[in-house]
PDB file of C-alpha atoms in Angstrom:
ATOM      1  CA  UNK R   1     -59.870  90.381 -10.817  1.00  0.00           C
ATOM      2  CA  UNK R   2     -61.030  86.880 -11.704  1.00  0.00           C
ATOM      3  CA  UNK R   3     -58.751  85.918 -14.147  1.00  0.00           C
ATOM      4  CA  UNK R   4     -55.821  87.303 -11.815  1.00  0.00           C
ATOM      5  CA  UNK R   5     -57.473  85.296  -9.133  1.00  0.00           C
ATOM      6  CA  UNK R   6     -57.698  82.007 -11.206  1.00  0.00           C
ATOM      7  CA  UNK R   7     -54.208  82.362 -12.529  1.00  0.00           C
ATOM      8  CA  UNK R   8     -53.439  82.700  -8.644  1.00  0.00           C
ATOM      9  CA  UNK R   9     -54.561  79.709  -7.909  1.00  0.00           C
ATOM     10  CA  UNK R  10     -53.530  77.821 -10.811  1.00  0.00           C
ATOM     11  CA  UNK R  11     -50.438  78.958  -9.642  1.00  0.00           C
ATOM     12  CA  UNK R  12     -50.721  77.675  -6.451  1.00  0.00           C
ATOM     13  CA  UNK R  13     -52.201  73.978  -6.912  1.00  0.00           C
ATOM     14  CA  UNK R  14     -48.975  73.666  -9.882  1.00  0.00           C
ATOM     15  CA  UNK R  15     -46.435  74.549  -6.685  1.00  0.00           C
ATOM     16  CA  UNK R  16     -48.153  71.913  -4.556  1.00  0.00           C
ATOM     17  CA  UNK R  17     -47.883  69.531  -6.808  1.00  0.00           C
ATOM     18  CA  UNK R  18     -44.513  69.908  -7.721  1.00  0.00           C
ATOM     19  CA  UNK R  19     -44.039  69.726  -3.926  1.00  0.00           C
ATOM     20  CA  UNK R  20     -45.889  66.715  -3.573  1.00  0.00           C
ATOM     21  CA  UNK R  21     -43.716  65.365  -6.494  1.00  0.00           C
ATOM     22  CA  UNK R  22     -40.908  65.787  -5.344  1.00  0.00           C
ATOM     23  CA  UNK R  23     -41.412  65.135  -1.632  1.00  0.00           C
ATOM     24  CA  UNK R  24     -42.367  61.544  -2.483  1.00  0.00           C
ATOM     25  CA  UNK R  25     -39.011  61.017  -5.089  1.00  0.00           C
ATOM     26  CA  UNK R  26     -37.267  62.041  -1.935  1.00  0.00           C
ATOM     27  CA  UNK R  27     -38.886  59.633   0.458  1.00  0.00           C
ATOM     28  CA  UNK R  28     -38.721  57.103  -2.478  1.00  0.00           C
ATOM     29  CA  UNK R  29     -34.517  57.695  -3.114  1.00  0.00           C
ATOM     30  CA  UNK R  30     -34.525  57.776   0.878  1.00  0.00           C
ATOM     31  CA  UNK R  31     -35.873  54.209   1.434  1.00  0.00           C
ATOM     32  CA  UNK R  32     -33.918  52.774  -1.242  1.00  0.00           C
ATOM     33  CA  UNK R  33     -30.311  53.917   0.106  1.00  0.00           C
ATOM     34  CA  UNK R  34     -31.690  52.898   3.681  1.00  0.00           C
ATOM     35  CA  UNK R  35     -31.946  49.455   2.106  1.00  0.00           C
ATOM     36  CA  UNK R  36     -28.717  49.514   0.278  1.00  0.00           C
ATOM     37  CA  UNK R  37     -26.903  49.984   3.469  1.00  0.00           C
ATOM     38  CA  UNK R  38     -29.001  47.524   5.416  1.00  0.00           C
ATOM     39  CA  UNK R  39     -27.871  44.816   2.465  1.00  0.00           C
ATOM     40  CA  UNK R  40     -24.385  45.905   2.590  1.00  0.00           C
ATOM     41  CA  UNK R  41     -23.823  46.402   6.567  1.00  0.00           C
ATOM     42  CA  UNK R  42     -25.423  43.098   7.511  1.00  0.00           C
ATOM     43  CA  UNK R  43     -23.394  41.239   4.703  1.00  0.00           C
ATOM     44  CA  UNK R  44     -19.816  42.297   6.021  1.00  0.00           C
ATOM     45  CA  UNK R  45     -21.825  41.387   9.799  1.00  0.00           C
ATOM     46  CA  UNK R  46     -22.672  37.830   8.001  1.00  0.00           C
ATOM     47  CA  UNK R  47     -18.905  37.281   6.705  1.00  0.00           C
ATOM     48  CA  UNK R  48     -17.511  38.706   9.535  1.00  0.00           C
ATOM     49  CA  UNK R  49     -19.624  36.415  12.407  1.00  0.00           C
ATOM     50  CA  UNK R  50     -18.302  33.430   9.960  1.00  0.00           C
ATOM     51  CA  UNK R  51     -14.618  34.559  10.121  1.00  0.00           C
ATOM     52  CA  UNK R  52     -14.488  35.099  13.998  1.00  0.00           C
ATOM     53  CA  UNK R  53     -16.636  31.953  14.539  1.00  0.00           C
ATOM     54  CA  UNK R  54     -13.554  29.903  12.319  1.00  0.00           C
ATOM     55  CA  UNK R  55     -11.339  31.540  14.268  1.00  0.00           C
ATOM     56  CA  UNK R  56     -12.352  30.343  17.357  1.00  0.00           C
ATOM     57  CA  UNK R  57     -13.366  26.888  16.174  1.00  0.00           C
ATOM     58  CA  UNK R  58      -9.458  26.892  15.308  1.00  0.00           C
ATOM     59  CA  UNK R  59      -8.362  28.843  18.157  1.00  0.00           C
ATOM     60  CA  UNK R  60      -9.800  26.224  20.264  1.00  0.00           C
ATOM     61  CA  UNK R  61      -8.351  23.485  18.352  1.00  0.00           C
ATOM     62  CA  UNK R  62      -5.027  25.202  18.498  1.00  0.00           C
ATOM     63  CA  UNK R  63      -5.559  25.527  23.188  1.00  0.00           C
ATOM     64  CA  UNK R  64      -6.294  22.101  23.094  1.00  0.00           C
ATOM     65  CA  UNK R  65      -3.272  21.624  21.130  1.00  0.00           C
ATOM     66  CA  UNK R  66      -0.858  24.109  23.604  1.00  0.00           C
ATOM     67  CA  UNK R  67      -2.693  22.336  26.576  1.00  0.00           C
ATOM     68  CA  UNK R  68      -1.850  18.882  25.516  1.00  0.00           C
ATOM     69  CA  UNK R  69       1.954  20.270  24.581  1.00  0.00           C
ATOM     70  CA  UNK R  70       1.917  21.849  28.280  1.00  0.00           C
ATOM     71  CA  UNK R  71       1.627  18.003  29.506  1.00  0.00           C
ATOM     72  CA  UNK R  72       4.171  16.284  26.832  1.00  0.00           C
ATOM     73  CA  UNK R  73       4.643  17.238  23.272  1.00  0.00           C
ATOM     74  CA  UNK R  74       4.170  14.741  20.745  1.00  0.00           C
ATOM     75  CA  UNK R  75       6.806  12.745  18.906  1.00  0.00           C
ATOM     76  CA  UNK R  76       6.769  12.887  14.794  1.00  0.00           C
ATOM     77  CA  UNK R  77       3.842  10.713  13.704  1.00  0.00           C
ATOM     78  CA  UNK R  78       6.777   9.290  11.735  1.00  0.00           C
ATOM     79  CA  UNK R  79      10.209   8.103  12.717  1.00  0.00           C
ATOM     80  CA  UNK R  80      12.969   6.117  11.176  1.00  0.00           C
ATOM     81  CA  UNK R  81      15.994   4.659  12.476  1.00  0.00           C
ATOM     82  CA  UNK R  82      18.679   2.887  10.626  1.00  0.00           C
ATOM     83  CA  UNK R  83      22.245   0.265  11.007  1.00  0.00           C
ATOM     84  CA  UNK R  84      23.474  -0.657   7.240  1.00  0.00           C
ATOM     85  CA  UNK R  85      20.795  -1.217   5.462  1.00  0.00           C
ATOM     86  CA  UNK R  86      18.302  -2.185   8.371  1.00  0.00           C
ATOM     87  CA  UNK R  87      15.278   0.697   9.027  1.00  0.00           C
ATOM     88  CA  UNK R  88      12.910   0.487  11.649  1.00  0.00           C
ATOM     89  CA  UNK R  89       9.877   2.627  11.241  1.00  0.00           C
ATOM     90  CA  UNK R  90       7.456   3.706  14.107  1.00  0.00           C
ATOM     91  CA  UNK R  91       3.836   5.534  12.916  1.00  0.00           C
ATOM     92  CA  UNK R  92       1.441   6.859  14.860  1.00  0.00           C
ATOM     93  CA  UNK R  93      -1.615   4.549  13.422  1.00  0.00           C
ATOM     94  CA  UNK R  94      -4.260   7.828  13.935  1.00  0.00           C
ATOM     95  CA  UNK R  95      -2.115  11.221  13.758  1.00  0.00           C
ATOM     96  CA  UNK R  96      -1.731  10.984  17.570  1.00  0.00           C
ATOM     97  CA  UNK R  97      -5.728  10.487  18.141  1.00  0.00           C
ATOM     98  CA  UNK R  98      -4.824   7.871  20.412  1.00  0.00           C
ATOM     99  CA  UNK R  99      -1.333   6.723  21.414  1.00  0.00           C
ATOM    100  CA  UNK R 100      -1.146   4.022  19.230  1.00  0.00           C
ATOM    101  CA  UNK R 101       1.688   3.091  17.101  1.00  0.00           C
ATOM    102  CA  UNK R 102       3.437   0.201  14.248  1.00  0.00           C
ATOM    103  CA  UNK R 103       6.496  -0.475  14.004  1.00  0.00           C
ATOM    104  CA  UNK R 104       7.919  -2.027  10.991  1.00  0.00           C
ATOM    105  CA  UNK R 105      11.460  -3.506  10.269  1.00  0.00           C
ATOM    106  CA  UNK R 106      12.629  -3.217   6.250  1.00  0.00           C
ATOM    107  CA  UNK R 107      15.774  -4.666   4.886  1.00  0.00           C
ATOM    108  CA  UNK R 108      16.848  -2.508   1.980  1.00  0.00           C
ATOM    109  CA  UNK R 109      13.252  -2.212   0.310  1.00  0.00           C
ATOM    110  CA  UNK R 110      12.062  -5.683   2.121  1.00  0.00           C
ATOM    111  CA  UNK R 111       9.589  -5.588   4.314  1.00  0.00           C
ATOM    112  CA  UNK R 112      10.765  -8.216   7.019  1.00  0.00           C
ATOM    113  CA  UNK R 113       8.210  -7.163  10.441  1.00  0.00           C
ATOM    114  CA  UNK R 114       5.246  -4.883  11.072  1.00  0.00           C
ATOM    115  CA  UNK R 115       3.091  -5.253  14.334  1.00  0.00           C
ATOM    116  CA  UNK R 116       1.440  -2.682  16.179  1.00  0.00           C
ATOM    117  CA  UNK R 117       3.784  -1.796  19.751  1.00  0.00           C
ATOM    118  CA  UNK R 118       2.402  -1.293  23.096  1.00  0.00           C
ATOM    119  CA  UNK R 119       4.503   1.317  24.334  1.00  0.00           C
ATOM    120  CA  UNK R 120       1.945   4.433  24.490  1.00  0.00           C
ATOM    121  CA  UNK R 121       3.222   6.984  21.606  1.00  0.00           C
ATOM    122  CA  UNK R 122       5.939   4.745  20.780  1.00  0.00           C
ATOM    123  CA  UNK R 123       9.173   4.061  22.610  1.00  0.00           C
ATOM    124  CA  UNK R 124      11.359   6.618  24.407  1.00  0.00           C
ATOM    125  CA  UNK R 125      14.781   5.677  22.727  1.00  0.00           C
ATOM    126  CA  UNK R 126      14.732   2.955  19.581  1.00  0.00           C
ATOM    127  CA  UNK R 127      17.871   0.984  18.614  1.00  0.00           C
ATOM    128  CA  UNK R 128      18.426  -1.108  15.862  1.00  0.00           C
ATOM    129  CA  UNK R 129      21.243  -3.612  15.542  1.00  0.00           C
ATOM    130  CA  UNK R 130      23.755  -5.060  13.075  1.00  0.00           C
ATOM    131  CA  UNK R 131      21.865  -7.832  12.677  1.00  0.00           C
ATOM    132  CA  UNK R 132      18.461  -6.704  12.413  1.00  0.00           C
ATOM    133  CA  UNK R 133      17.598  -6.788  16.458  1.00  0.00           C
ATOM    134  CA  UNK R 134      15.482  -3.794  17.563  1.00  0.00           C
ATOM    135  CA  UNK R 135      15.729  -2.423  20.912  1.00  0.00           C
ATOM    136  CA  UNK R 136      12.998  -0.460  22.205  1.00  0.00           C
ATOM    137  CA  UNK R 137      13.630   1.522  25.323  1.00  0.00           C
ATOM    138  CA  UNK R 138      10.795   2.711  27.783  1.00  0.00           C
ATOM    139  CA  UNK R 139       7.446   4.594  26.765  1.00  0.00           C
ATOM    140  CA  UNK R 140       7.459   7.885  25.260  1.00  0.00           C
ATOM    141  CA  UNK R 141       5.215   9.175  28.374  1.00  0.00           C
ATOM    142  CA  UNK R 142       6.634   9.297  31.457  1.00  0.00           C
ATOM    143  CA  UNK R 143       5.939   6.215  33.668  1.00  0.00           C
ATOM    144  CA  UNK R 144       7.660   3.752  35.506  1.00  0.00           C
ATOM    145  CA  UNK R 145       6.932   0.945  32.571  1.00  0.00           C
ATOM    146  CA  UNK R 146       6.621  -2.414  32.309  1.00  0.00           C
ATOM    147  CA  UNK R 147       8.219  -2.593  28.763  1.00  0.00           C
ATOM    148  CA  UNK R 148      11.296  -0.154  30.153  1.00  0.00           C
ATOM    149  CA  UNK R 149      13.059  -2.568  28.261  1.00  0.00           C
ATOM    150  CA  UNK R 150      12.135  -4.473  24.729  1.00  0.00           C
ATOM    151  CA  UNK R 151      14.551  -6.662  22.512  1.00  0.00           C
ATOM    152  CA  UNK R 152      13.199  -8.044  19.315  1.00  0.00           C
ATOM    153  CA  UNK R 153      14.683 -10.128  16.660  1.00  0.00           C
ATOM    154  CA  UNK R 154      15.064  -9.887  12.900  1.00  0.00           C
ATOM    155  CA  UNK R 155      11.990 -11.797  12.635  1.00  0.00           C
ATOM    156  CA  UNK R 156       9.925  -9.309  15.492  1.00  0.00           C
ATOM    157  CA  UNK R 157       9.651 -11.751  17.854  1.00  0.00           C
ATOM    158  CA  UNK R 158      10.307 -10.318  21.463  1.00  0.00           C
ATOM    159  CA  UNK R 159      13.709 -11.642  23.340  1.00  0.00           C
ATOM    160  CA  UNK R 160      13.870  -9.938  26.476  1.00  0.00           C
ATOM    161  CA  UNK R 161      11.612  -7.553  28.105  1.00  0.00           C
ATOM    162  CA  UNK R 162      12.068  -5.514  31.478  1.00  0.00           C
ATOM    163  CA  UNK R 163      10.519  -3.664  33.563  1.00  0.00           C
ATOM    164  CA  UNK R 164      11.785  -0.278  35.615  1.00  0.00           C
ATOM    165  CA  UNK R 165      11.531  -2.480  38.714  1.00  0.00           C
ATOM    166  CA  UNK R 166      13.728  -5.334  37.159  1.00  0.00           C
ATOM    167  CA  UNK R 167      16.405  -2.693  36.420  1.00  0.00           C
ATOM    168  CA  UNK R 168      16.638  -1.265  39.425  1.00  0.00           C
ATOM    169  CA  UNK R 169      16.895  -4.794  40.817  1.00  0.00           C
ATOM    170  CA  UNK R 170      19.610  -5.878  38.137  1.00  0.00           C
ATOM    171  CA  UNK R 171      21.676  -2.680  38.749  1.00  0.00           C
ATOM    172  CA  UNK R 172      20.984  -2.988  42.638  1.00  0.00           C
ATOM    173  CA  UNK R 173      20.474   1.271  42.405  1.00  0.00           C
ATOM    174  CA  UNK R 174      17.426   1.784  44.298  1.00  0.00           C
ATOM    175  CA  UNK R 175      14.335   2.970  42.059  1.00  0.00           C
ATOM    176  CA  UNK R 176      14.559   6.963  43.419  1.00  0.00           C
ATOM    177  CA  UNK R 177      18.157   7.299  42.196  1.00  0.00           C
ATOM    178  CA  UNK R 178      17.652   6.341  38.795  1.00  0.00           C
ATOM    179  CA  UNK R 179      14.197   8.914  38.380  1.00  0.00           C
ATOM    180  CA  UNK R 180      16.329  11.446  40.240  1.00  0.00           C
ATOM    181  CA  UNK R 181      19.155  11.277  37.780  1.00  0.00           C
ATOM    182  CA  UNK R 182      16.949  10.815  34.505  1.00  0.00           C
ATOM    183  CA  UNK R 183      17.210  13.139  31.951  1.00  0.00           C
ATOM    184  CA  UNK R 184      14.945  11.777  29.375  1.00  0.00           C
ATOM    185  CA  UNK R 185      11.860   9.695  30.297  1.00  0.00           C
ATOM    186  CA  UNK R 186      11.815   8.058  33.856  1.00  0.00           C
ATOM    187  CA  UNK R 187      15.605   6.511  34.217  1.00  0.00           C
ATOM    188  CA  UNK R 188      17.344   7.228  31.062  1.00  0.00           C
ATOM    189  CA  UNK R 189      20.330   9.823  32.053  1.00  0.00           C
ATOM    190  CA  UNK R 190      21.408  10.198  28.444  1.00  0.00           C
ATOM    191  CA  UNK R 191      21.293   8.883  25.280  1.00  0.00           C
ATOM    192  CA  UNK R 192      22.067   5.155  24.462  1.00  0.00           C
ATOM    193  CA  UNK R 193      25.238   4.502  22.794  1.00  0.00           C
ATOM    194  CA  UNK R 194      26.364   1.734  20.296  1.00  0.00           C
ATOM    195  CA  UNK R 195      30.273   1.196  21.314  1.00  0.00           C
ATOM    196  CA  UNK R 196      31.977   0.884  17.360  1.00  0.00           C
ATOM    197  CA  UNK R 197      34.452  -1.343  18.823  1.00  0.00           C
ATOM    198  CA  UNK R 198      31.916  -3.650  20.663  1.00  0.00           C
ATOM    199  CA  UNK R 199      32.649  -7.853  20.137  1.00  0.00           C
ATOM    200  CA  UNK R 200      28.946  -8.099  20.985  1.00  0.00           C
ATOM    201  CA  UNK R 201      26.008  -6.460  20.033  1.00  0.00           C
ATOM    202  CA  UNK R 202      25.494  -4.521  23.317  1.00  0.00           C
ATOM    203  CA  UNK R 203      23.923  -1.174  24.146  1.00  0.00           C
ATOM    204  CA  UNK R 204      24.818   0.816  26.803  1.00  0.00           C
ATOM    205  CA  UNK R 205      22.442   3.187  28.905  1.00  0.00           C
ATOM    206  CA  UNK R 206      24.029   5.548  31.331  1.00  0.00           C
ATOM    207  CA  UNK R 207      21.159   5.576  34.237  1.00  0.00           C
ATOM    208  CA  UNK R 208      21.597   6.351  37.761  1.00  0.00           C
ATOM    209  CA  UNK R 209      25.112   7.085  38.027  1.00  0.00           C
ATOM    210  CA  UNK R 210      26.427   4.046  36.507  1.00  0.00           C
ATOM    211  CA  UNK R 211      25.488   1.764  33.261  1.00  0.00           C
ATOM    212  CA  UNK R 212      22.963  -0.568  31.743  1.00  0.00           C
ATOM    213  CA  UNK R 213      24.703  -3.154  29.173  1.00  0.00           C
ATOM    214  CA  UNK R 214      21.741  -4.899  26.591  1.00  0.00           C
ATOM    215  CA  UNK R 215      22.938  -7.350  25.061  1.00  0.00           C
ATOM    216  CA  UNK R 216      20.866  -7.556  21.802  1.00  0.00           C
ATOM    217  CA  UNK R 217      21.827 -11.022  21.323  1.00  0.00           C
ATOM    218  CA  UNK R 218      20.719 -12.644  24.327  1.00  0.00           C
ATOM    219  CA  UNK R 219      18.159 -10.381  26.038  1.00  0.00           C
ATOM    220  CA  UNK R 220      20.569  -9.938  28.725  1.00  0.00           C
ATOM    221  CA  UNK R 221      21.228  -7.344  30.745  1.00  0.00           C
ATOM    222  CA  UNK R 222      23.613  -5.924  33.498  1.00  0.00           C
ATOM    223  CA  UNK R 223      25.805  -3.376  35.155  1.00  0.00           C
ATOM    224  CA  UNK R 224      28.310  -2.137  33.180  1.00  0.00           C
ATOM    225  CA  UNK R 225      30.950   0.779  35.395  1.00  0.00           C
ATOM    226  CA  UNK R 226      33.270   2.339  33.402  1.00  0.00           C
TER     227      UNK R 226
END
C-alpha cells in the first residue's frame, strides 16, 4: 500500500508540474503575440496619422488655393507676346506670392528692357508694336486703374499713361457704360486688335459701345466709330 501510495503521488506532483509548465509557455507565447500586435497596430496608426495629417496640410493648401481662384484666378507666372522678332515677357517675380511682376522687352535674343511693372499681377491685355512699343492695358484685377492705359518705347521708357477716368473723359461715355459693357477687366468689351492695314501704329479697343484708338507712336488717344 505504500509503494502504490508513493507512486500515487509521484504521479501526481509529475502532472502538476507539467501543468505548471505548460501554463506559463502559454502565458509566455500569450504576452509575446499581445506585443506583436501592439508593434504592428500602432505602426500602421503612426503612418496612417502622418498620411491624413499631409493630406490636410495639402488639402488646406489646395482651399486656400480654390478660395483665392473663387475671387480671380491667376494669370501664367509666365507670358510672352510677340510682333517680328520683338517679345515682351511678363513674370510673376514670387510664383504669385505677391502680385508683383517684370516685364522684359528682347529683340531676337537681345535683351533691350527689363523693369519691374506696377500693374498688380501684370496687365490685363499686353501689345507689342512694330517697332518695339509695348502697350500695356489695365490691371489684371479688376479696378478702375490709374495705369488703364500704358505706352512704352523700345527703350521702356513710358509715353503715355491713362487712367479709367481719362478715358471716359476722352471718349465722353460716362464711366457706368463702359463697366456695364466690359467683358474683360473693368472697360475692355473685347479684345484689342492690331488693324494689318493700319498707316500708323494704332490699337484699337472696342469699350462702351464704341472705340478707343492708341496710337503707339504718340501716346495719343481717341474715339475711333466705325
Amino acid at each position: 500500500m505504500k509503494v502504490w501510495h508513493w507512486l500515487l503521488l509521484m504521479g501526481l506532483a509529475l502532472c502538476v508540474s507539467v501543468g505548471v509548465v505548460f501554463s506559463m509557455a502559454t502565458v509566455t507565447d500569450s504576452v509575446g503575440l499581445s506585443a506583436d500586435t501592439e508593434a504592428g497596430a500602432n505602426q500602421p496608426d503612426a503612418e496612417k496619422s502622418t498620411v491624413e495629417q499631409s493630406t490636410i496640410e495639402q488639402s488646406t493648401v489646395e482651399q486656400r488655393a480654390d478660395w483665392q481662384g473663387d475671387r480671380l484666378p491667376h494669370p501664367p507666372v509666365r507670358q510672352s507676346f510677340r510682333n517680328g522678332d520683338f517679345q515682351l515677357v511678363i513674370t510673376a517675380v514670387d510664383g504669385w506670392e505677391t502680385p508683383g511682376v517684370i516685364a522684359s522687352l528682347y529683340k531676337g535674343d537681345h535683351l533691350l528692357w527689363e523693369q519691374p511693372l506696377t500693374h498688380e499681377y501684370g496687365p490685363r491685355f499686353a501689345v507689342v508694336g512694330q517697332q518695339g512699343q509695348v502697350l500695356l492695358l489695365d490691371e489684371y484685377i479688376n479696378v478702375a486703374s490709374s495705369r488703364a492705359i500704358t505706352i512704352l518705347n523700345p527703350d521702356g521708357n513710358k509715353i503715355a499713361q491713362y487712367s479709367f477716368e481719362d478715358i471716359s473723359g476722352q471718349l465722353a461715355v460716362p464711366a457706368a457704360t463702359l463697366t456695364r459693357h466690359a467683358a474683360s477687366g473693368w472697360w475692355i468689351t473685347a479684345v484689342p486688335s492690331v488693324p494689318p492695314e493700319a498707316t500708323t501704329p494704332e490699337v484699337f479697343i472696342p469699350t462702351g459701345g464704341t472705340t478707343l484708338s492708341v496710337n503707339l507712336s504718340t501716346g495719343e488717344i481717341s474715339r475711333h466709330d466705325l
